[in-house]
Amino acid sequence: MNINKYIDHTLLAATAQSEEIQKLCFEAKKFGFYAVCVNSSRVKVAKNELVETDVKIAATIGFPLGACFTEAKIAEAVKSVQDGADEIDMVINIGFLKDGKSAEVQREILYIKKAIENCVLKVIIETCYLSEKEIMKACELAMQAGADFIKTSTGFGSRGASYDDIKIMKKVVGEEIKIKASGGIKDAETAMKYINLGVHRIGTSSGIKIIS
């Protein structure tokens, strides 16, 4: 198994500078990672480094809180695609989900997916803040809205992914949409366990350590 092809090589720190994004891209090319994952303002830098390579670019949207206006998320997603992003990792409005505003949460996902057309949409639900019932509901809404992936975490919450999160998510989505686990995955043993549970992508800043 080529575990490197499961990895979104990630740098989302507020302090990340251009040179660090360039280094991230160099590493992604060198080690054959599937994608890099960067903040939306850094997509152009990544695109310049990854032109004519197979490495995809994922941009985070509404990150990390998910609490901004839908219109702002749409604009950020569209600009990211224009700048060269292949994939969009958006954060849902977690407070709306917990309020029971399912229609609003689903509509936002739907609008963003429509705006980015054929680009891949990953929906971050930040499982650390959700009950099992809320995780299941978020998965249902993402599927109904046409998302390509459901994703556990931003890495900025109170914890990252857990095996129990993935089991709950897998029970809901089955093979309908894919799952991305992120947050706290730092070694090969942990990564393999997630993959064996049915995860299709792993978001990590420890990709080199994992494949080494």
Rosetta silent file (secondary structure, phi, psi, omega in degrees, C-alpha in Angstrom):
SEQUENCE: MNINKYIDHTLLAATAQSEEIQKLCFEAKKFGFYAVCVNSSRVKVAKNELVETDVKIAATIGFPLGACFTEAKIAEAVKSVQDGADEIDMVINIGFLKDGKSAEVQREILYIKKAIENCVLKVIIETCYLSEKEIMKACELAMQAGADFIKTSTGFGSRGASYDDIKIMKKVVGEEIKIKASGGIKDAETAMKYINLGVHRIGTSSGIKIIS
SCORE:     score description
SCORE:     0.000 S_00000001
   1 L     0.000  131.559  176.466    0.000    0.000    0.000 S_00000001
   2 L   -89.159   87.169 -176.101    1.274    3.470   -0.925 S_00000001
   3 H   -61.378  -26.080  179.971    0.343    5.292    2.259 S_00000001
   4 H   -60.410  -28.982 -177.863    1.801    8.513    0.816 S_00000001
   5 H   -79.295   -1.346  173.301   -1.129    8.664   -1.625 S_00000001
   6 H   -95.326   -9.194 -166.513   -3.545    8.952    1.314 S_00000001
   7 E   -97.330  128.512  164.558   -1.819   12.018    2.732 S_00000001
   8 E   -95.263  104.349 -176.740   -2.820   15.678    2.471 S_00000001
   9 E   -73.721  118.226 -159.808    0.488   17.297    3.528 S_00000001
  10 E  -119.439  136.151  170.182   -0.729   20.158    5.695 S_00000001
  11 E  -143.558  107.555 -174.832    0.432   23.561    6.897 S_00000001
  12 L  -126.859   13.213 -179.422   -2.308   25.799    8.307 S_00000001
  13 L   -63.038  143.292  178.716   -0.520   27.742   11.036 S_00000001
  14 L   -60.625  -27.798 -175.854   -1.405   31.429   11.253 S_00000001
  15 L   -91.861    0.911 -175.878    2.306   32.239   11.171 S_00000001
  16 L   -59.529  128.703 -179.122    3.121   30.165    8.051 S_00000001
  17 L  -105.105  166.444 -175.930    5.285   32.163    5.645 S_00000001
  18 H   -54.447  -43.067 -179.021    5.790   31.794    1.897 S_00000001
  19 H   -60.922  -35.332  179.379    9.078   29.938    2.298 S_00000001
  20 H   -70.735  -37.119  176.307    7.378   27.383    4.520 S_00000001
  21 H   -65.637  -41.019  177.267    4.594   26.855    1.972 S_00000001
  22 H   -61.741  -40.880  177.828    7.231   26.395   -0.733 S_00000001
  23 H   -64.360  -42.156  177.600    9.009   23.828    1.468 S_00000001
  24 H   -56.275  -45.106 -179.027    5.703   22.024    2.048 S_00000001
  25 H   -67.321  -40.734  176.628    5.193   21.762   -1.720 S_00000001
  26 H   -58.995  -44.472  179.815    8.768   20.566   -2.293 S_00000001
  27 H   -64.795  -39.825  179.675    8.214   17.824    0.281 S_00000001
  28 H   -61.924  -40.787  177.263    4.899   16.845   -1.295 S_00000001
  29 H   -67.309  -45.866 -176.334    6.605   16.420   -4.671 S_00000001
  30 H   -62.526  -42.113 -174.378    9.587   14.584   -3.200 S_00000001
  31 H   -99.998    1.816  174.701    7.548   12.089   -1.173 S_00000001
  32 L    68.636   35.395  177.143    4.629   11.727   -3.587 S_00000001
  33 L   -69.251  155.513 -177.924    1.860   12.926   -1.287 S_00000001
  34 L   -65.525  -44.595 -173.868   -1.611   13.180   -2.772 S_00000001
  35 E  -151.980  164.113  162.612   -2.115   16.858   -1.945 S_00000001
  36 E  -106.313  149.973  177.354   -1.001   19.841    0.052 S_00000001
  37 E  -123.721  118.644 -175.097   -3.546   21.565    2.288 S_00000001
  38 E  -135.097  163.760  172.799   -3.058   25.300    2.854 S_00000001
  39 E   -65.887  153.188 -172.143   -5.015   28.370    3.854 S_00000001
  40 H   -57.737  -34.876 -178.759   -6.819   30.026    0.951 S_00000001
  41 H   -69.543  -10.378 -177.706   -4.465   33.026    0.819 S_00000001
  42 H  -105.772    4.981 -178.138   -1.561   30.643    0.154 S_00000001
  43 H   -61.405  -43.407 -178.487   -3.051   28.804   -2.838 S_00000001
  44 H   -60.107  -40.892  178.647   -1.189   30.961   -5.385 S_00000001
  45 H   -61.829  -46.550 -179.982    2.148   30.226   -3.740 S_00000001
  46 H   -62.543  -42.384 -178.475    1.407   26.495   -3.774 S_00000001
  47 H   -61.135  -40.758  178.782    0.226   26.606   -7.382 S_00000001
  48 H   -61.791  -33.340 -178.352    3.470   28.233   -8.489 S_00000001
  49 H   -82.762  -24.472 -170.231    5.426   25.423   -6.835 S_00000001
  50 H  -110.975    6.681  179.601    3.251   22.556   -8.053 S_00000001
  51 L   -58.031  138.047 -179.690    2.569   23.488  -11.670 S_00000001
  52 L    63.437   29.954  170.864    2.960   20.466  -13.985 S_00000001
  53 L  -122.812  170.053  178.416    2.931   17.999  -11.067 S_00000001
  54 L   -88.893   -4.603 -177.057    0.317   15.477   -9.931 S_00000001
  55 L   -72.435  125.416  179.686    0.125   16.975   -6.419 S_00000001
  56 E   -83.135  161.011  176.870   -3.303   18.465   -5.755 S_00000001
  57 E  -117.539  122.269  174.836   -3.950   21.669   -3.822 S_00000001
  58 E  -107.582  132.357  179.795   -6.604   21.760   -1.084 S_00000001
  59 E  -113.493  137.168  177.663   -7.683   25.141    0.302 S_00000001
  60 E   -85.463  143.063 -175.381   -9.405   25.652    3.650 S_00000001
  61 E  -130.139  134.138 -177.716  -12.592   27.741    3.689 S_00000001
  62 L    62.489   32.994 -168.257  -14.272   29.415    6.670 S_00000001
  63 L   -96.876  139.991   -0.981  -11.334   28.115    8.640 S_00000001
  64 L   -99.304   -1.367 -170.890  -11.094   27.177   11.452 S_00000001
  65 L   -88.511  -31.645 -179.206  -14.388   28.238   13.101 S_00000001
  66 L    76.063    8.407 -169.272  -16.892   27.943   10.264 S_00000001
  67 L   -98.895    9.200 -179.589  -18.974   30.721   11.782 S_00000001
  68 L   -85.429  175.404  179.771  -18.770   33.361    9.041 S_00000001
  69 L   -63.129  145.664  174.899  -21.442   34.228    6.480 S_00000001
  70 H   -55.652  -41.787 -178.963  -22.193   31.685    3.762 S_00000001
  71 H   -59.381  -36.142  178.650  -21.567   34.405    1.172 S_00000001
  72 H   -68.060  -39.899  178.851  -18.043   34.875    2.547 S_00000001
  73 H   -65.465  -42.796  179.230  -17.346   31.145    2.312 S_00000001
  74 H   -60.689  -47.318 -179.792  -18.612   31.002   -1.260 S_00000001
  75 H   -60.996  -41.707  179.752  -16.440   33.958   -2.286 S_00000001
  76 H   -65.163  -41.417 -179.848  -13.397   32.413   -0.583 S_00000001
  77 H   -65.106  -45.889 -179.154  -14.015   29.057   -2.259 S_00000001
  78 H   -62.695  -45.213  179.155  -14.461   30.566   -5.727 S_00000001
  79 H   -62.910  -38.469  179.262  -11.310   32.708   -5.388 S_00000001
  80 H   -62.246  -43.188  178.410   -9.349   29.671   -4.192 S_00000001
  81 H   -64.953  -42.411  177.523  -10.372   27.694   -7.266 S_00000001
  82 H   -60.249  -34.504 -178.977   -9.480   30.639   -9.499 S_00000001
  83 H   -79.806  -11.070  175.949   -6.052   30.748   -7.829 S_00000001
  84 L   125.552    4.753  179.046   -5.475   27.045   -8.535 S_00000001
  85 L   -69.409  138.728  175.053   -7.111   24.953   -5.798 S_00000001
  86 L   -96.005  -24.729 -175.043   -8.301   21.490   -6.855 S_00000001
  87 E  -137.752  149.690  179.369  -10.098   20.752   -3.593 S_00000001
  88 E  -122.320  124.819  175.952  -11.955   22.785   -0.988 S_00000001
  89 E  -107.610   97.461 -175.604  -11.970   21.869    2.720 S_00000001
  90 E  -100.160  146.279  175.990  -14.829   23.898    4.214 S_00000001
  91 E   -97.469  128.157  176.312  -15.874   24.142    7.862 S_00000001
  92 L   -68.273  165.567  171.449  -19.604   23.901    8.509 S_00000001
  93 L   -79.748   95.784 -173.301  -21.372   26.371   10.778 S_00000001
  94 H   -62.402  -40.240  179.016  -21.052   24.208   13.882 S_00000001
  95 H   -62.000  -40.305  176.883  -23.286   26.464   15.981 S_00000001
  96 H   -61.788  -42.972  178.045  -26.063   26.220   13.380 S_00000001
  97 H   -59.208  -44.479 -178.378  -25.826   22.428   13.452 S_00000001
  98 H   -71.629  -23.496  173.393  -26.099   22.423   17.244 S_00000001
  99 H   -74.982  -11.736 -175.469  -29.047   24.845   16.990 S_00000001
 100 L    85.413   15.771 -179.171  -30.829   22.282   14.849 S_00000001
 101 L   -86.257   63.394 -174.530  -30.663   24.535   11.762 S_00000001
 102 H   -61.322  -41.220 -177.857  -30.161   21.564    9.444 S_00000001
 103 H   -60.963  -40.461 -179.488  -31.596   23.264    6.376 S_00000001
 104 H   -66.997  -41.724  179.429  -29.143   26.157    6.689 S_00000001
 105 H   -63.918  -46.305 -179.860  -26.159   23.835    7.132 S_00000001
 106 H   -64.068  -41.523 -178.131  -27.168   21.705    4.151 S_00000001
 107 H   -62.761  -40.522 -179.827  -27.888   24.744    1.986 S_00000001
 108 H   -62.655  -45.337  177.832  -24.447   26.205    2.658 S_00000001
 109 H   -60.338  -44.882  179.992  -22.711   22.976    1.622 S_00000001
 110 H   -59.900  -46.347 -178.845  -24.898   22.781   -1.476 S_00000001
 111 H   -62.897  -41.767 -179.616  -24.156   26.389   -2.483 S_00000001
 112 H   -68.327  -42.668  178.132  -20.399   25.929   -2.091 S_00000001
 113 H   -60.853  -41.379  178.828  -20.402   22.667   -4.035 S_00000001
 114 H   -64.709  -39.551 -176.686  -22.363   24.337   -6.824 S_00000001
 115 H   -68.220  -32.879 -177.400  -19.988   27.329   -6.858 S_00000001
 116 H   -95.408    0.001  173.972  -16.839   25.200   -7.207 S_00000001
 117 L    54.121 -113.923 -171.721  -18.422   22.928   -9.824 S_00000001
 118 L   -85.513   -0.671  177.449  -16.203   19.889  -10.484 S_00000001
 119 L   -71.324  152.291 -179.238  -13.677   20.542   -7.725 S_00000001
 120 E   -72.680  134.885  176.829  -13.644   18.181   -4.764 S_00000001
 121 E  -115.583  120.795  174.028  -15.512   19.381   -1.664 S_00000001
 122 E  -107.609  132.176 -176.036  -14.541   18.131    1.788 S_00000001
 123 E  -108.194  112.674 -178.906  -16.884   19.101    4.632 S_00000001
 124 E   -87.225  123.292 -175.897  -15.217   19.562    8.024 S_00000001
 125 L  -107.188   -6.116  178.082  -17.646   18.884   10.875 S_00000001
 126 L    51.904   71.023 -173.021  -15.250   19.288   13.871 S_00000001
 127 H   -59.304  -25.651 -177.156  -16.281   16.089   15.660 S_00000001
 128 H   -60.803  -23.319 -178.157  -14.748   17.116   18.992 S_00000001
 129 H   -99.040    1.204 -171.566  -17.690   19.478   19.561 S_00000001
 130 L  -114.507  147.874  170.632  -20.441   17.085   18.440 S_00000001
 131 L   -77.167  168.669  177.327  -22.460   14.293   20.012 S_00000001
 132 H   -57.639  -42.360  179.452  -22.784   10.986   18.168 S_00000001
 133 H   -62.767  -39.745  179.922  -26.230   12.042   16.971 S_00000001
 134 H   -69.629  -36.831  176.061  -24.856   15.374   15.687 S_00000001
 135 H   -61.745  -44.752  179.777  -22.000   13.629   13.853 S_00000001
 136 H   -62.848  -41.093  179.569  -24.520   11.370   12.145 S_00000001
 137 H   -65.153  -43.578  179.742  -26.710   14.326   11.211 S_00000001
 138 H   -60.838  -40.065  177.514  -23.752   16.273    9.799 S_00000001
 139 H   -62.986  -43.358  179.308  -22.802   13.266    7.653 S_00000001
 140 H   -61.514  -44.577 -178.182  -26.356   12.979    6.330 S_00000001
 141 H   -64.811  -41.264  179.344  -26.477   16.678    5.441 S_00000001
 142 H   -63.387  -42.877  178.045  -23.113   16.545    3.650 S_00000001
 143 H   -62.225  -46.535 -177.267  -24.220   13.542    1.599 S_00000001
 144 H   -64.603  -27.974 -178.140  -27.551   15.134    0.709 S_00000001
 145 L   -87.614   -3.045  175.671  -25.797   18.340   -0.364 S_00000001
 146 L    89.479   18.852  177.453  -23.478   16.533   -2.775 S_00000001
 147 L   -65.980  156.699  179.123  -20.181   16.747   -0.876 S_00000001
 148 L   -93.886  -30.730 -179.039  -17.365   14.432   -1.933 S_00000001
 149 E  -136.028  152.239  163.044  -15.831   13.930    1.524 S_00000001
 150 E  -112.593  134.769 -172.961  -16.788   14.245    5.160 S_00000001
 151 E  -125.032  140.103 -172.003  -13.810   15.326    7.294 S_00000001
 152 L   -68.631  -47.602 -160.007  -13.374   14.998   11.038 S_00000001
 153 L  -152.255  160.549  172.518  -11.473   18.034   12.185 S_00000001
 154 L   -87.704  -24.652 -170.491   -9.630   21.281   11.600 S_00000001
 155 L    89.669   -2.524 -179.687   -6.794   20.382   13.947 S_00000001
 156 L  -112.223    2.862  178.778   -7.605   23.563   15.878 S_00000001
 157 L   -84.406 -166.183 -177.691  -10.411   22.154   18.046 S_00000001
 158 L   -73.592  -17.980  171.640  -10.157   20.556   21.467 S_00000001
 159 L  -160.927  168.071  176.487   -8.988   17.319   19.837 S_00000001
 160 L   -94.025 -147.094 -178.054   -8.487   15.816   16.401 S_00000001
 161 L   -68.170  158.060  170.638   -9.884   12.645   14.873 S_00000001
 162 L  -137.783  158.519  179.171  -10.711    9.527   16.856 S_00000001
 163 H   -62.008  -38.314  179.244  -11.369    5.947   15.819 S_00000001
 164 H   -62.898  -38.838  176.356  -14.886    6.182   17.257 S_00000001
 165 H   -54.698  -49.015 -175.837  -15.568    9.253   15.075 S_00000001
 166 H   -64.340  -40.142  178.906  -14.649    7.281   11.959 S_00000001
 167 H   -61.727  -41.641  178.386  -16.797    4.304   12.943 S_00000001
 168 H   -65.145  -47.072 -178.267  -19.817    6.589   13.402 S_00000001
 169 H   -62.638  -43.951 -178.408  -19.167    8.401   10.129 S_00000001
 170 H   -63.567  -36.639  179.195  -18.607    5.193    8.184 S_00000001
 171 H   -60.981  -33.895 -179.371  -21.852    3.757    9.509 S_00000001
 172 H   -83.093  -49.712 -170.837  -23.721    6.710    8.000 S_00000001
 173 H   -87.451  -22.629 -179.313  -21.909    7.327    4.723 S_00000001
 174 L    54.206 -123.283  176.670  -20.897    3.793    3.789 S_00000001
 175 L  -106.011   10.033 -176.901  -19.417    4.059    0.298 S_00000001
 176 L   -66.034  -48.586  174.552  -21.605    7.037   -0.693 S_00000001
 177 L  -134.554  167.226 -175.703  -18.931    9.636    0.046 S_00000001
 178 E   -90.839  167.130 -178.239  -15.337    9.453    1.255 S_00000001
 179 E  -122.644  135.199  172.142  -13.899   10.175    4.686 S_00000001
 180 E  -116.914  125.733  175.291  -10.898   12.304    5.633 S_00000001
 181 E  -100.115  134.906  179.503   -9.399   11.956    9.105 S_00000001
 182 E  -149.012  154.335  178.073   -7.312   14.851   10.390 S_00000001
 183 L    96.665  106.776  173.614   -5.862   16.148   13.621 S_00000001
 184 L    84.583   10.586 -179.934   -3.383   14.286   15.810 S_00000001
 185 L   -94.755  107.849 -167.119   -2.295   11.633   13.278 S_00000001
 186 L  -126.577   -1.488 -179.935    1.445   11.497   13.730 S_00000001
 187 L  -146.043  163.620 -173.670    2.702    7.945   13.054 S_00000001
 188 H   -64.999  -38.402 -178.941    2.293    5.114   10.548 S_00000001
 189 H   -60.895  -44.933  178.920    0.535    2.742   12.950 S_00000001
 190 H   -65.822  -44.501  179.699   -2.205    5.297   13.656 S_00000001
 191 H   -59.851  -44.066 -179.231   -2.537    6.215    9.987 S_00000001
 192 H   -64.697  -35.540  178.997   -2.886    2.562    8.958 S_00000001
 193 H   -64.759  -40.931  176.799   -5.563    1.975   11.561 S_00000001
 194 H   -63.290  -43.984  179.426   -7.583    4.858   10.114 S_00000001
 195 H   -61.360  -41.676  179.196   -7.120    3.536    6.585 S_00000001
 196 H   -67.413  -22.293  175.831   -8.250    0.071    7.680 S_00000001
 197 L   -81.197   -8.455  176.225  -11.374    1.656    9.192 S_00000001
 198 L   113.195   12.241  179.096  -12.248    3.004    5.742 S_00000001
 199 L   -75.527  139.600 -179.567  -10.605    6.432    5.592 S_00000001
 200 L  -100.740  -18.164 -178.294   -9.684    7.632    2.083 S_00000001
 201 E  -149.478  146.549  179.207   -7.513   10.607    3.022 S_00000001
 202 E  -124.959  123.736  175.615   -5.412   11.675    6.022 S_00000001
 203 E   -94.759  121.528 -175.526   -4.698   15.295    6.856 S_00000001
 204 E  -157.916  150.491  170.898   -1.428   15.637    8.735 S_00000001
 205 L   -96.922    3.552 -177.750    1.659   17.782    9.174 S_00000001
 206 L  -110.294   27.245 -175.592    3.582   14.578   10.036 S_00000001
 207 H   -58.019  -41.876 -178.154    3.439   12.973    6.602 S_00000001
 208 H   -64.670  -42.816  177.570    7.209   12.531    6.258 S_00000001
 209 H   -62.187  -41.548 -177.814    7.427   10.866    9.663 S_00000001
 210 H   -62.140  -46.120 -176.730    4.487    8.603    8.801 S_00000001
 211 H   -81.704  -11.194  178.482    5.970    7.279    5.571 S_00000001
 212 L   -87.779    0.000    0.000    9.460    7.004    7.070 S_00000001
